[in-house]
Amino acid sequence: MNALELDTVLLSPDRTCLEILDQTLLPGEVKTLRLSDMRDIREAIHSLRVRGAPAIGVCAGYALALAASQIETEDRETFFARLRETKEYLASARPTAVNLFWALDRMWQTAQTHADETVPAIRETLFAEAQRIRDEDVAISRSIGELGFALLHHGDGILTHCNAGTLATAKYGTATAPIYIALERGWNDLRVYCDETRPLLQGARLTALEMQAAGLDTTLLCDNAASSLMQTGKVNIIFVGCDRVARNGDAANKIGTSAVAILAKHYGIPFYVCAPSSTIDMSLAFGAEIPIEQRAAEEVTEMWYKKRMAPEGVGVYNPAFDVTDHSLITGIITERGICTAPFETAFRALGF
Ligand code: MRU
């Protein structure tokens, strides 16, 4: 299997449904869901059938275009009222990845810009805009990949956390893009270390699958083995993705990322956050302002286990993301360039 050939989310050719690769079934089963009901699409985002900040944005764009095509009215006022309701409904699926709101707002603004046209014309414009969001995402990931590739050396060991791979984007991923570019250039001596990423195991189920399928020397480790691995000197560089970056450079990513960054600082290993422009939220001053999703206790106490592995009634702390302090980040790789501290100045210099 070549992971780059797997499409995370597409609009069906007849434009009647979204085709979503159900990532909850990976690595065991490759199954594509065909969803047209907005309740099912919201559930797919909430349940991480489609996941990863950029892929969530692409999905939201297609979903709103599909919703627009399902609104049975030619009356613009009614059309916009229903479209707004659906936009708000989809926005409630997950709170942390800003790409969800970014894509929905972009679609909404596009519709507003064409508000004096007929409803059928606005629907067409929305389909085109959603496709643009997807196409741009592929190009953005490639640009991040080129910039990240320039940081690599032959034989490097690369550690990553969660899955910021092709499965989390339209193609290439963000944290994995430098690796895919290296493979394209014929490099076959990189080593990739995948944190398993408790509790949902995106590192084990998705990143390890992608990297192994790409023919890379791939090693999986428990999250709590990261320090031990870094101590051996086998990790030369760390690439992670992100779900939202505040303007001071604080970056929210999958739970456990900040621990990796703290370790990286201790061991002197460069730690890079790969951030498409759609994840940079200049409206937030600090990472503490980023809403952090809290998820069900069952993900910790029983999911994946043959039987429950925690006493009944125990309290569970299960945040889906944490914020890595900007002081721990060597650089933030955007598609426009690599930003270093002070990050706000660097972001503004690149036009964010
Ligand atoms: O909960 P998930 O699986 O959606 O979390 C994904 C991550 O944390 C990724 O690292 C992030 O979205 C960046 S994906 C390019």
Tab-separated table of N, CA and C in Angstrom, residues 132-287:
chain	number	residue	atom	x	y	z
A	132	ARG	N	-10.692	24.341	-4.235
A	132	ARG	CA	-9.484	25.169	-4.100
A	132	ARG	C	-8.818	24.934	-2.747
A	133	ILE	N	-9.631	24.824	-1.702
A	133	ILE	CA	-9.061	24.575	-0.363
A	133	ILE	C	-8.252	23.275	-0.385
A	134	ARG	N	-8.825	22.254	-1.022
A	134	ARG	CA	-8.112	20.973	-1.079
A	134	ARG	C	-6.826	21.090	-1.908
A	135	ASP	N	-6.937	21.682	-3.083
A	135	ASP	CA	-5.763	21.793	-3.961
A	135	ASP	C	-4.658	22.607	-3.290
A	136	GLU	N	-5.059	23.681	-2.625
A	136	GLU	CA	-4.064	24.511	-1.932
A	136	GLU	C	-3.386	23.711	-0.822
A	137	ASP	N	-4.161	22.859	-0.155
A	137	ASP	CA	-3.578	22.091	0.950
A	137	ASP	C	-2.450	21.181	0.454
A	138	VAL	N	-2.644	20.594	-0.720
A	138	VAL	CA	-1.586	19.740	-1.287
A	138	VAL	C	-0.332	20.581	-1.539
A	139	ALA	N	-0.529	21.747	-2.141
A	139	ALA	CA	0.615	22.613	-2.468
A	139	ALA	C	1.311	23.108	-1.202
A	140	ILE	N	0.513	23.446	-0.184
A	140	ILE	CA	1.076	23.950	1.084
A	140	ILE	C	1.931	22.868	1.745
A	141	SER	N	1.406	21.646	1.778
A	141	SER	CA	2.176	20.553	2.398
A	141	SER	C	3.489	20.331	1.649
A	142	ARG	N	3.453	20.413	0.341
A	142	ARG	CA	4.692	20.224	-0.440
A	142	ARG	C	5.701	21.310	-0.102
A	143	SER	N	5.213	22.547	0.023
A	143	SER	CA	6.146	23.648	0.338
A	143	SER	C	6.764	23.445	1.720
A	144	ILE	N	5.936	23.029	2.690
A	144	ILE	CA	6.471	22.729	4.030
A	144	ILE	C	7.503	21.611	3.912
A	145	GLY	N	7.189	20.635	3.082
A	145	GLY	CA	8.100	19.508	2.873
A	145	GLY	C	9.451	19.962	2.322
A	146	GLU	N	9.433	20.851	1.347
A	146	GLU	CA	10.692	21.335	0.743
A	146	GLU	C	11.524	22.057	1.801
A	147	LEU	N	10.873	22.910	2.597
A	147	LEU	CA	11.605	23.676	3.617
A	147	LEU	C	12.152	22.752	4.705
A	148	GLY	N	11.338	21.772	5.094
A	148	GLY	CA	11.782	20.833	6.122
A	148	GLY	C	12.879	19.917	5.602
A	149	PHE	N	12.795	19.551	4.343
A	149	PHE	CA	13.807	18.670	3.735
A	149	PHE	C	15.198	19.310	3.824
A	150	ALA	N	15.227	20.624	3.657
A	150	ALA	CA	16.519	21.330	3.696
A	150	ALA	C	17.190	21.226	5.069
A	151	LEU	N	16.426	20.820	6.082
A	151	LEU	CA	16.993	20.691	7.440
A	151	LEU	C	17.553	19.286	7.694
A	152	LEU	N	17.313	18.379	6.758
A	152	LEU	CA	17.689	16.973	6.984
A	152	LEU	C	19.102	16.662	6.483
A	153	HIS	N	19.681	15.649	7.110
A	153	HIS	CA	20.981	15.137	6.662
A	153	HIS	C	20.838	13.638	6.446
A	154	HIS	N	21.640	13.110	5.540
A	154	HIS	CA	21.596	11.664	5.299
A	154	HIS	C	21.782	10.896	6.617
A	155	GLY	N	20.971	9.876	6.778
A	155	GLY	CA	21.102	9.009	7.949
A	155	GLY	C	20.377	9.519	9.175
A	156	ASP	N	19.722	10.665	9.069
A	156	ASP	CA	19.054	11.244	10.240
A	156	ASP	C	17.983	10.311	10.820
A	157	GLY	N	17.837	10.398	12.129
A	157	GLY	CA	16.712	9.776	12.821
A	157	GLY	C	15.703	10.873	13.132
A	158	ILE	N	14.474	10.674	12.714
A	158	ILE	CA	13.430	11.702	12.860
A	158	ILE	C	12.357	11.161	13.796
A	159	LEU	N	12.054	11.930	14.826
A	159	LEU	CA	10.966	11.537	15.729
A	159	LEU	C	9.732	12.367	15.405
A	160	THR	N	8.575	11.730	15.414
A	160	THR	CA	7.334	12.475	15.256
A	160	THR	C	6.295	11.956	16.238
A	161	HIS	N	5.303	12.785	16.489
A	161	HIS	CA	4.270	12.469	17.482
A	161	HIS	C	2.918	12.552	16.808
A	162	CYS	N	2.020	11.656	17.174
A	162	CYS	CA	0.681	11.601	16.574
A	162	CYS	C	0.816	11.321	15.077
A	163	ASN	N	-0.145	11.746	14.289
A	163	ASN	CA	-0.044	11.612	12.835
A	163	ASN	C	-0.290	12.961	12.203
A	164	ALA	N	0.788	13.553	11.724
A	164	ALA	CA	0.675	14.763	10.905
A	164	ALA	C	1.140	14.352	9.517
A	165	GLY	N	0.622	13.210	9.093
A	165	GLY	CA	1.023	12.594	7.834
A	165	GLY	C	0.033	12.876	6.727
A	166	THR	N	0.208	12.146	5.637
A	166	THR	CA	-0.693	12.357	4.495
A	166	THR	C	-2.144	12.130	4.921
A	167	LEU	N	-2.359	11.241	5.905
A	167	LEU	CA	-3.726	10.951	6.362
A	167	LEU	C	-4.351	12.129	7.106
A	168	ALA	N	-3.514	13.080	7.525
A	168	ALA	CA	-4.026	14.239	8.264
A	168	ALA	C	-4.216	15.456	7.366
A	169	THR	N	-3.934	15.287	6.085
A	169	THR	CA	-3.995	16.409	5.141
A	169	THR	C	-4.647	15.895	3.849
A	170	ALA	N	-4.583	16.728	2.796
A	170	ALA	CA	-5.035	16.233	1.496
A	170	ALA	C	-3.951	15.348	0.867
A	171	LYS	N	-2.709	15.652	1.140
A	171	LYS	CA	-1.591	14.828	0.660
A	171	LYS	C	-0.280	15.273	1.309
A	172	TYR	N	0.620	14.354	1.505
A	172	TYR	CA	1.993	14.553	2.013
A	172	TYR	C	2.097	14.755	3.518
A	173	GLY	N	1.048	15.294	4.151
A	173	GLY	CA	1.166	15.614	5.566
A	173	GLY	C	1.964	16.892	5.751
A	174	THR	N	2.175	17.250	7.008
A	174	THR	CA	3.038	18.402	7.278
A	174	THR	C	4.342	17.886	7.891
A	175	ALA	N	4.251	17.207	9.038
A	175	ALA	CA	5.475	16.700	9.671
A	175	ALA	C	6.141	15.611	8.828
A	176	THR	N	5.368	14.899	8.032
A	176	THR	CA	5.958	13.843	7.200
A	176	THR	C	6.366	14.351	5.817
A	177	ALA	N	5.949	15.564	5.457
A	177	ALA	CA	6.235	16.042	4.100
A	177	ALA	C	7.741	16.076	3.792
A	178	PRO	N	8.590	16.536	4.751
A	178	PRO	CA	10.032	16.529	4.445
A	178	PRO	C	10.533	15.111	4.142
A	179	ILE	N	9.930	14.134	4.806
A	179	ILE	CA	10.358	12.744	4.611
A	179	ILE	C	9.920	12.253	3.230
A	180	TYR	N	8.682	12.581	2.839
A	180	TYR	CA	8.215	12.177	1.506
A	180	TYR	C	9.042	12.851	0.407
A	181	ILE	N	9.441	14.116	0.647
A	181	ILE	CA	10.281	14.809	-0.352
A	181	ILE	C	11.636	14.093	-0.432
A	182	ALA	N	12.183	13.734	0.735
A	182	ALA	CA	13.475	13.033	0.749
A	182	ALA	C	13.390	11.730	-0.045
A	183	LEU	N	12.286	11.014	0.127
A	183	LEU	CA	12.120	9.758	-0.616
A	183	LEU	C	12.067	10.026	-2.121
A	184	GLU	N	11.359	11.078	-2.498
A	184	GLU	CA	11.279	11.444	-3.925
A	184	GLU	C	12.661	11.724	-4.494
A	185	ARG	N	13.540	12.286	-3.632
A	185	ARG	CA	14.893	12.635	-4.090
A	185	ARG	C	15.836	11.429	-4.004
A	186	GLY	N	15.281	10.281	-3.676
A	186	GLY	CA	16.096	9.066	-3.679
A	186	GLY	C	16.822	8.791	-2.372
A	187	TRP	N	16.530	9.545	-1.323
A	187	TRP	CA	17.165	9.264	-0.030
A	187	TRP	C	16.530	7.995	0.545
A	188	ASN	N	17.356	7.037	0.896
A	188	ASN	CA	16.781	5.825	1.472
A	188	ASN	C	17.434	5.453	2.795
A	189	ASP	N	18.031	6.471	3.450
A	189	ASP	CA	18.750	6.160	4.686
A	189	ASP	C	18.193	6.894	5.906
A	190	LEU	N	16.981	7.440	5.781
A	190	LEU	CA	16.385	8.089	6.948
A	190	LEU	C	15.759	7.042	7.854
A	191	ARG	N	15.724	7.359	9.157
A	191	ARG	CA	15.053	6.480	10.123
A	191	ARG	C	13.936	7.277	10.775
A	192	VAL	N	12.777	6.661	10.902
A	192	VAL	CA	11.648	7.393	11.486
A	192	VAL	C	11.198	6.704	12.768
A	193	TYR	N	11.046	7.508	13.811
A	193	TYR	CA	10.550	7.013	15.097
A	193	TYR	C	9.155	7.584	15.323
A	194	CYS	N	8.205	6.704	15.584
A	194	CYS	CA	6.811	7.140	15.753
A	194	CYS	C	6.391	6.916	17.202
A	195	ASP	N	6.080	8.002	17.899
A	195	ASP	CA	5.443	7.860	19.226
A	195	ASP	C	4.074	7.223	19.014
A	196	GLU	N	3.714	6.271	19.851
A	196	GLU	CA	2.426	5.597	19.588
A	196	GLU	C	1.231	6.541	19.773
A	197	THR	N	1.382	7.500	20.707
A	197	THR	CA	0.374	8.552	20.900
A	197	THR	C	-0.905	8.035	21.552
A	198	ARG	N	-0.767	7.746	22.845
A	198	ARG	CA	-1.931	7.415	23.670
A	198	ARG	C	-2.859	8.621	23.756
A	199	PRO	N	-4.176	8.484	23.880
A	199	PRO	CA	-4.848	7.193	23.934
A	199	PRO	C	-5.378	6.689	22.583
A	200	LEU	N	-5.357	7.516	21.530
A	200	LEU	CA	-6.011	7.065	20.295
A	200	LEU	C	-5.052	6.424	19.288
A	201	LEU	N	-3.766	6.400	19.634
A	201	LEU	CA	-2.772	5.632	18.886
A	201	LEU	C	-2.584	6.053	17.427
A	202	GLN	N	-2.715	7.344	17.185
A	202	GLN	CA	-2.515	7.800	15.803
A	202	GLN	C	-1.093	7.507	15.302
A	203	GLY	N	-0.127	7.511	16.245
A	203	GLY	CA	1.253	7.238	15.837
A	203	GLY	C	1.428	5.791	15.417
A	204	ALA	N	0.848	4.894	16.203
A	204	ALA	CA	0.975	3.463	15.912
A	204	ALA	C	0.124	3.064	14.703
A	205	ARG	N	-1.122	3.517	14.717
A	205	ARG	CA	-2.060	3.037	13.686
A	205	ARG	C	-1.839	3.728	12.349
A	206	LEU	N	-1.431	4.996	12.372
A	206	LEU	CA	-1.431	5.787	11.142
A	206	LEU	C	-0.013	6.150	10.671
A	207	THR	N	0.775	6.778	11.562
A	207	THR	CA	2.105	7.206	11.103
A	207	THR	C	2.998	6.000	10.817
A	208	ALA	N	2.970	5.024	11.722
A	208	ALA	CA	3.809	3.841	11.486
A	208	ALA	C	3.379	3.140	10.189
A	209	LEU	N	2.082	3.121	9.951
A	209	LEU	CA	1.563	2.514	8.713
A	209	LEU	C	2.082	3.269	7.491
A	210	GLU	N	1.936	4.589	7.527
A	210	GLU	CA	2.385	5.415	6.393
A	210	GLU	C	3.876	5.253	6.121
A	211	MET	N	4.664	5.356	7.180
A	211	MET	CA	6.119	5.364	7.014
A	211	MET	C	6.640	4.002	6.565
A	212	GLN	N	6.049	2.961	7.157
A	212	GLN	CA	6.463	1.614	6.756
A	212	GLN	C	6.070	1.348	5.306
A	213	ALA	N	4.853	1.784	4.946
A	213	ALA	CA	4.387	1.566	3.572
A	213	ALA	C	5.255	2.321	2.572
A	214	ALA	N	5.844	3.426	3.028
A	214	ALA	CA	6.704	4.202	2.129
A	214	ALA	C	8.107	3.588	2.031
A	215	GLY	N	8.331	2.515	2.788
A	215	GLY	CA	9.608	1.805	2.698
A	215	GLY	C	10.666	2.348	3.653
A	216	LEU	N	10.258	3.166	4.616
A	216	LEU	CA	11.229	3.749	5.545
A	216	LEU	C	11.564	2.798	6.683
A	217	ASP	N	12.753	2.972	7.221
A	217	ASP	CA	13.172	2.260	8.435
A	217	ASP	C	12.342	2.877	9.572
A	218	THR	N	11.307	2.145	10.018
A	218	THR	CA	10.306	2.722	10.921
A	218	THR	C	10.321	2.018	12.263
A	219	THR	N	10.378	2.789	13.339
A	219	THR	CA	10.369	2.202	14.679
A	219	THR	C	9.253	2.855	15.494
A	220	LEU	N	8.472	2.022	16.141
A	220	LEU	CA	7.372	2.500	16.977
A	220	LEU	C	7.812	2.469	18.447
A	221	LEU	N	7.443	3.489	19.196
A	221	LEU	CA	7.764	3.466	20.630
A	221	LEU	C	6.578	3.963	21.437
A	222	CYS	N	6.502	3.483	22.683
A	222	CYS	CA	5.517	4.035	23.608
A	222	CYS	C	5.898	5.479	23.886
A	223	ASP	N	4.907	6.294	24.156
A	223	ASP	CA	5.184	7.712	24.413
A	223	ASP	C	6.212	7.877	25.531
A	224	ASN	N	6.106	7.017	26.540
A	224	ASN	CA	7.010	7.193	27.675
A	224	ASN	C	8.404	6.622	27.429
A	225	ALA	N	8.678	6.153	26.206
A	225	ALA	CA	10.033	5.708	25.852
A	225	ALA	C	10.802	6.806	25.115
A	226	ALA	N	10.177	7.950	24.919
A	226	ALA	CA	10.821	9.004	24.113
A	226	ALA	C	12.121	9.494	24.756
A	227	SER	N	12.110	9.662	26.082
A	227	SER	CA	13.329	10.143	26.735
A	227	SER	C	14.458	9.130	26.561
A	228	SER	N	14.119	7.884	26.777
A	228	SER	CA	15.116	6.821	26.642
A	228	SER	C	15.702	6.811	25.231
A	229	LEU	N	14.842	6.967	24.234
A	229	LEU	CA	15.308	6.970	22.842
A	229	LEU	C	16.220	8.165	22.585
A	230	MET	N	15.809	9.333	23.068
A	230	MET	CA	16.625	10.536	22.842
A	230	MET	C	17.991	10.392	23.511
A	231	GLN	N	18.012	9.744	24.678
A	231	GLN	CA	19.277	9.523	25.396
A	231	GLN	C	20.286	8.739	24.564
A	232	THR	N	19.789	7.860	23.703
A	232	THR	CA	20.700	7.023	22.900
A	232	THR	C	21.393	7.819	21.801
A	233	GLY	N	20.883	9.024	21.521
A	233	GLY	CA	21.481	9.832	20.455
A	233	GLY	C	20.947	9.490	19.072
A	234	LYS	N	19.914	8.652	19.021
A	234	LYS	CA	19.431	8.213	17.705
A	234	LYS	C	18.472	9.204	17.044
A	235	VAL	N	18.019	10.204	17.819
A	235	VAL	CA	17.083	11.180	17.237
A	235	VAL	C	17.862	12.462	16.921
A	236	ASN	N	17.862	12.828	15.638
A	236	ASN	CA	18.584	14.033	15.223
A	236	ASN	C	17.693	15.252	15.085
A	237	ILE	N	16.405	14.997	14.814
A	237	ILE	CA	15.495	16.123	14.578
A	237	ILE	C	14.073	15.648	14.870
A	238	ILE	N	13.236	16.583	15.277
A	238	ILE	CA	11.834	16.245	15.581
A	238	ILE	C	10.940	17.144	14.739
A	239	PHE	N	9.996	16.529	14.041
A	239	PHE	CA	8.966	17.272	13.318
A	239	PHE	C	7.613	16.882	13.907
A	240	VAL	N	6.813	17.869	14.267
A	240	VAL	CA	5.429	17.585	14.687
A	240	VAL	C	4.488	18.512	13.931
A	241	GLY	N	3.221	18.159	13.926
A	241	GLY	CA	2.211	19.032	13.329
A	241	GLY	C	1.653	19.970	14.380
A	242	CYS	N	0.551	20.603	14.073
A	242	CYS	CA	-0.109	21.448	15.064
A	242	CYS	C	-1.566	21.660	14.662
A	243	ASP	N	-2.352	21.994	15.637
A	243	ASP	CA	-3.783	22.245	15.404
A	243	ASP	C	-4.128	23.713	15.480
A	244	ARG	N	-3.299	24.463	16.190
A	244	ARG	CA	-3.483	25.917	16.244
A	244	ARG	C	-2.230	26.537	16.859
A	245	VAL	N	-1.785	27.625	16.263
A	245	VAL	CA	-0.619	28.334	16.776
A	245	VAL	C	-1.045	29.753	17.117
A	246	ALA	N	-0.766	30.177	18.354
A	246	ALA	CA	-1.059	31.560	18.740
A	246	ALA	C	0.039	32.467	18.171
A	247	ARG	N	-0.209	33.784	18.164
A	247	ARG	CA	0.750	34.649	17.465
A	247	ARG	C	2.098	34.765	18.161
A	248	ASN	N	2.189	34.338	19.437
A	248	ASN	CA	3.507	34.340	20.091
A	248	ASN	C	4.272	33.039	19.827
A	249	GLY	N	3.662	32.121	19.034
A	249	GLY	CA	4.355	30.885	18.678
A	249	GLY	C	3.977	29.687	19.537
A	250	ASP	N	3.208	29.887	20.606
A	250	ASP	CA	2.730	28.741	21.387
A	250	ASP	C	1.887	27.865	20.455
A	251	ALA	N	2.127	26.555	20.485
A	251	ALA	CA	1.496	25.691	19.483
A	251	ALA	C	0.742	24.530	20.124
A	252	ALA	N	-0.556	24.431	19.814
A	252	ALA	CA	-1.343	23.292	20.307
A	252	ALA	C	-1.201	22.138	19.333
A	253	ASN	N	-0.913	20.979	19.868
A	253	ASN	CA	-0.872	19.754	19.058
A	253	ASN	C	-1.287	18.597	19.961
A	254	LYS	N	-1.340	17.427	19.393
A	254	LYS	CA	-1.794	16.231	20.101
A	254	LYS	C	-1.168	16.116	21.485
A	255	ILE	N	-1.969	15.667	22.437
A	255	ILE	CA	-1.513	15.518	23.809
A	255	ILE	C	-0.191	14.727	23.848
A	256	GLY	N	0.750	15.266	24.610
A	256	GLY	CA	2.070	14.626	24.687
A	256	GLY	C	3.127	15.389	23.914
A	257	THR	N	2.699	16.267	23.008
A	257	THR	CA	3.685	16.996	22.199
A	257	THR	C	4.563	17.882	23.071
A	258	SER	N	3.956	18.533	24.077
A	258	SER	CA	4.767	19.443	24.896
A	258	SER	C	5.810	18.656	25.686
A	259	ALA	N	5.485	17.427	26.070
A	259	ALA	CA	6.477	16.603	26.783
A	259	ALA	C	7.653	16.281	25.855
A	260	VAL	N	7.347	16.006	24.593
A	260	VAL	CA	8.418	15.731	23.620
A	260	VAL	C	9.310	16.978	23.480
A	261	ALA	N	8.677	18.147	23.439
A	261	ALA	CA	9.442	19.392	23.270
A	261	ALA	C	10.347	19.651	24.486
A	262	ILE	N	9.810	19.368	25.672
A	262	ILE	CA	10.616	19.572	26.893
A	262	ILE	C	11.827	18.636	26.872
A	263	LEU	N	11.584	17.392	26.468
A	263	LEU	CA	12.693	16.433	26.376
A	263	LEU	C	13.707	16.883	25.326
A	264	ALA	N	13.196	17.349	24.194
A	264	ALA	CA	14.083	17.771	23.099
A	264	ALA	C	15.014	18.882	23.584
A	265	LYS	N	14.455	19.810	24.340
A	265	LYS	CA	15.282	20.915	24.879
A	265	LYS	C	16.372	20.334	25.783
A	266	HIS	N	15.978	19.389	26.630
A	266	HIS	CA	16.940	18.790	27.560
A	266	HIS	C	18.087	18.114	26.806
A	267	TYR	N	17.732	17.394	25.744
A	267	TYR	CA	18.759	16.632	25.022
A	267	TYR	C	19.398	17.425	23.874
A	268	GLY	N	18.945	18.676	23.669
A	268	GLY	CA	19.547	19.509	22.615
A	268	GLY	C	19.192	19.065	21.217
A	269	ILE	N	17.965	18.570	21.042
A	269	ILE	CA	17.536	18.099	19.718
A	269	ILE	C	16.611	19.147	19.099
A	270	PRO	N	16.851	19.545	17.844
A	270	PRO	CA	15.984	20.557	17.230
A	270	PRO	C	14.537	20.082	17.125
A	271	PHE	N	13.633	20.962	17.520
A	271	PHE	CA	12.201	20.618	17.573
A	271	PHE	C	11.444	21.592	16.669
A	272	TYR	N	10.895	21.061	15.582
A	272	TYR	CA	10.191	21.899	14.602
A	272	TYR	C	8.697	21.588	14.581
A	273	VAL	N	7.914	22.656	14.537
A	273	VAL	CA	6.459	22.542	14.371
A	273	VAL	C	6.136	22.880	12.918
A	274	CYS	N	5.425	21.989	12.247
A	274	CYS	CA	5.057	22.223	10.851
A	274	CYS	C	3.640	22.790	10.820
A	275	ALA	N	3.514	24.011	10.317
A	275	ALA	CA	2.245	24.732	10.466
A	275	ALA	C	1.796	25.380	9.161
A	276	PRO	N	0.823	24.774	8.477
A	276	PRO	CA	0.251	25.478	7.329
A	276	PRO	C	-0.380	26.788	7.797
A	277	SER	N	-0.457	27.774	6.920
A	277	SER	CA	-0.960	29.092	7.344
A	277	SER	C	-2.354	28.997	7.952
A	278	SER	N	-3.119	27.976	7.545
A	278	SER	CA	-4.486	27.840	8.069
A	278	SER	C	-4.511	27.462	9.549
A	279	THR	N	-3.366	27.101	10.124
A	279	THR	CA	-3.359	26.771	11.560
A	279	THR	C	-2.820	27.923	12.411
A	280	ILE	N	-2.366	28.986	11.778
A	280	ILE	CA	-1.813	30.112	12.539
A	280	ILE	C	-2.951	31.075	12.859
A	281	ASP	N	-3.213	31.227	14.135
A	281	ASP	CA	-4.351	32.041	14.578
A	281	ASP	C	-3.820	33.335	15.186
A	282	MET	N	-3.687	34.342	14.337
A	282	MET	CA	-3.112	35.611	14.791
A	282	MET	C	-4.051	36.355	15.742
A	283	SER	N	-5.288	35.875	15.878
A	283	SER	CA	-6.220	36.552	16.790
A	283	SER	C	-5.928	36.177	18.243
A	284	LEU	N	-5.150	35.152	18.470
A	284	LEU	CA	-4.843	34.726	19.841
A	284	LEU	C	-3.430	35.139	20.223
A	285	ALA	N	-3.303	35.790	21.383
A	285	ALA	CA	-1.994	36.270	21.818
A	285	ALA	C	-1.126	35.136	22.360
A	286	PHE	N	-1.746	34.216	23.113
A	286	PHE	CA	-0.997	33.160	23.806
A	286	PHE	C	-1.683	31.807	23.621
A	287	GLY	N	-0.896	30.760	23.820
A	287	GLY	CA	-1.444	29.412	23.723
A	287	GLY	C	-2.526	29.125	24.746
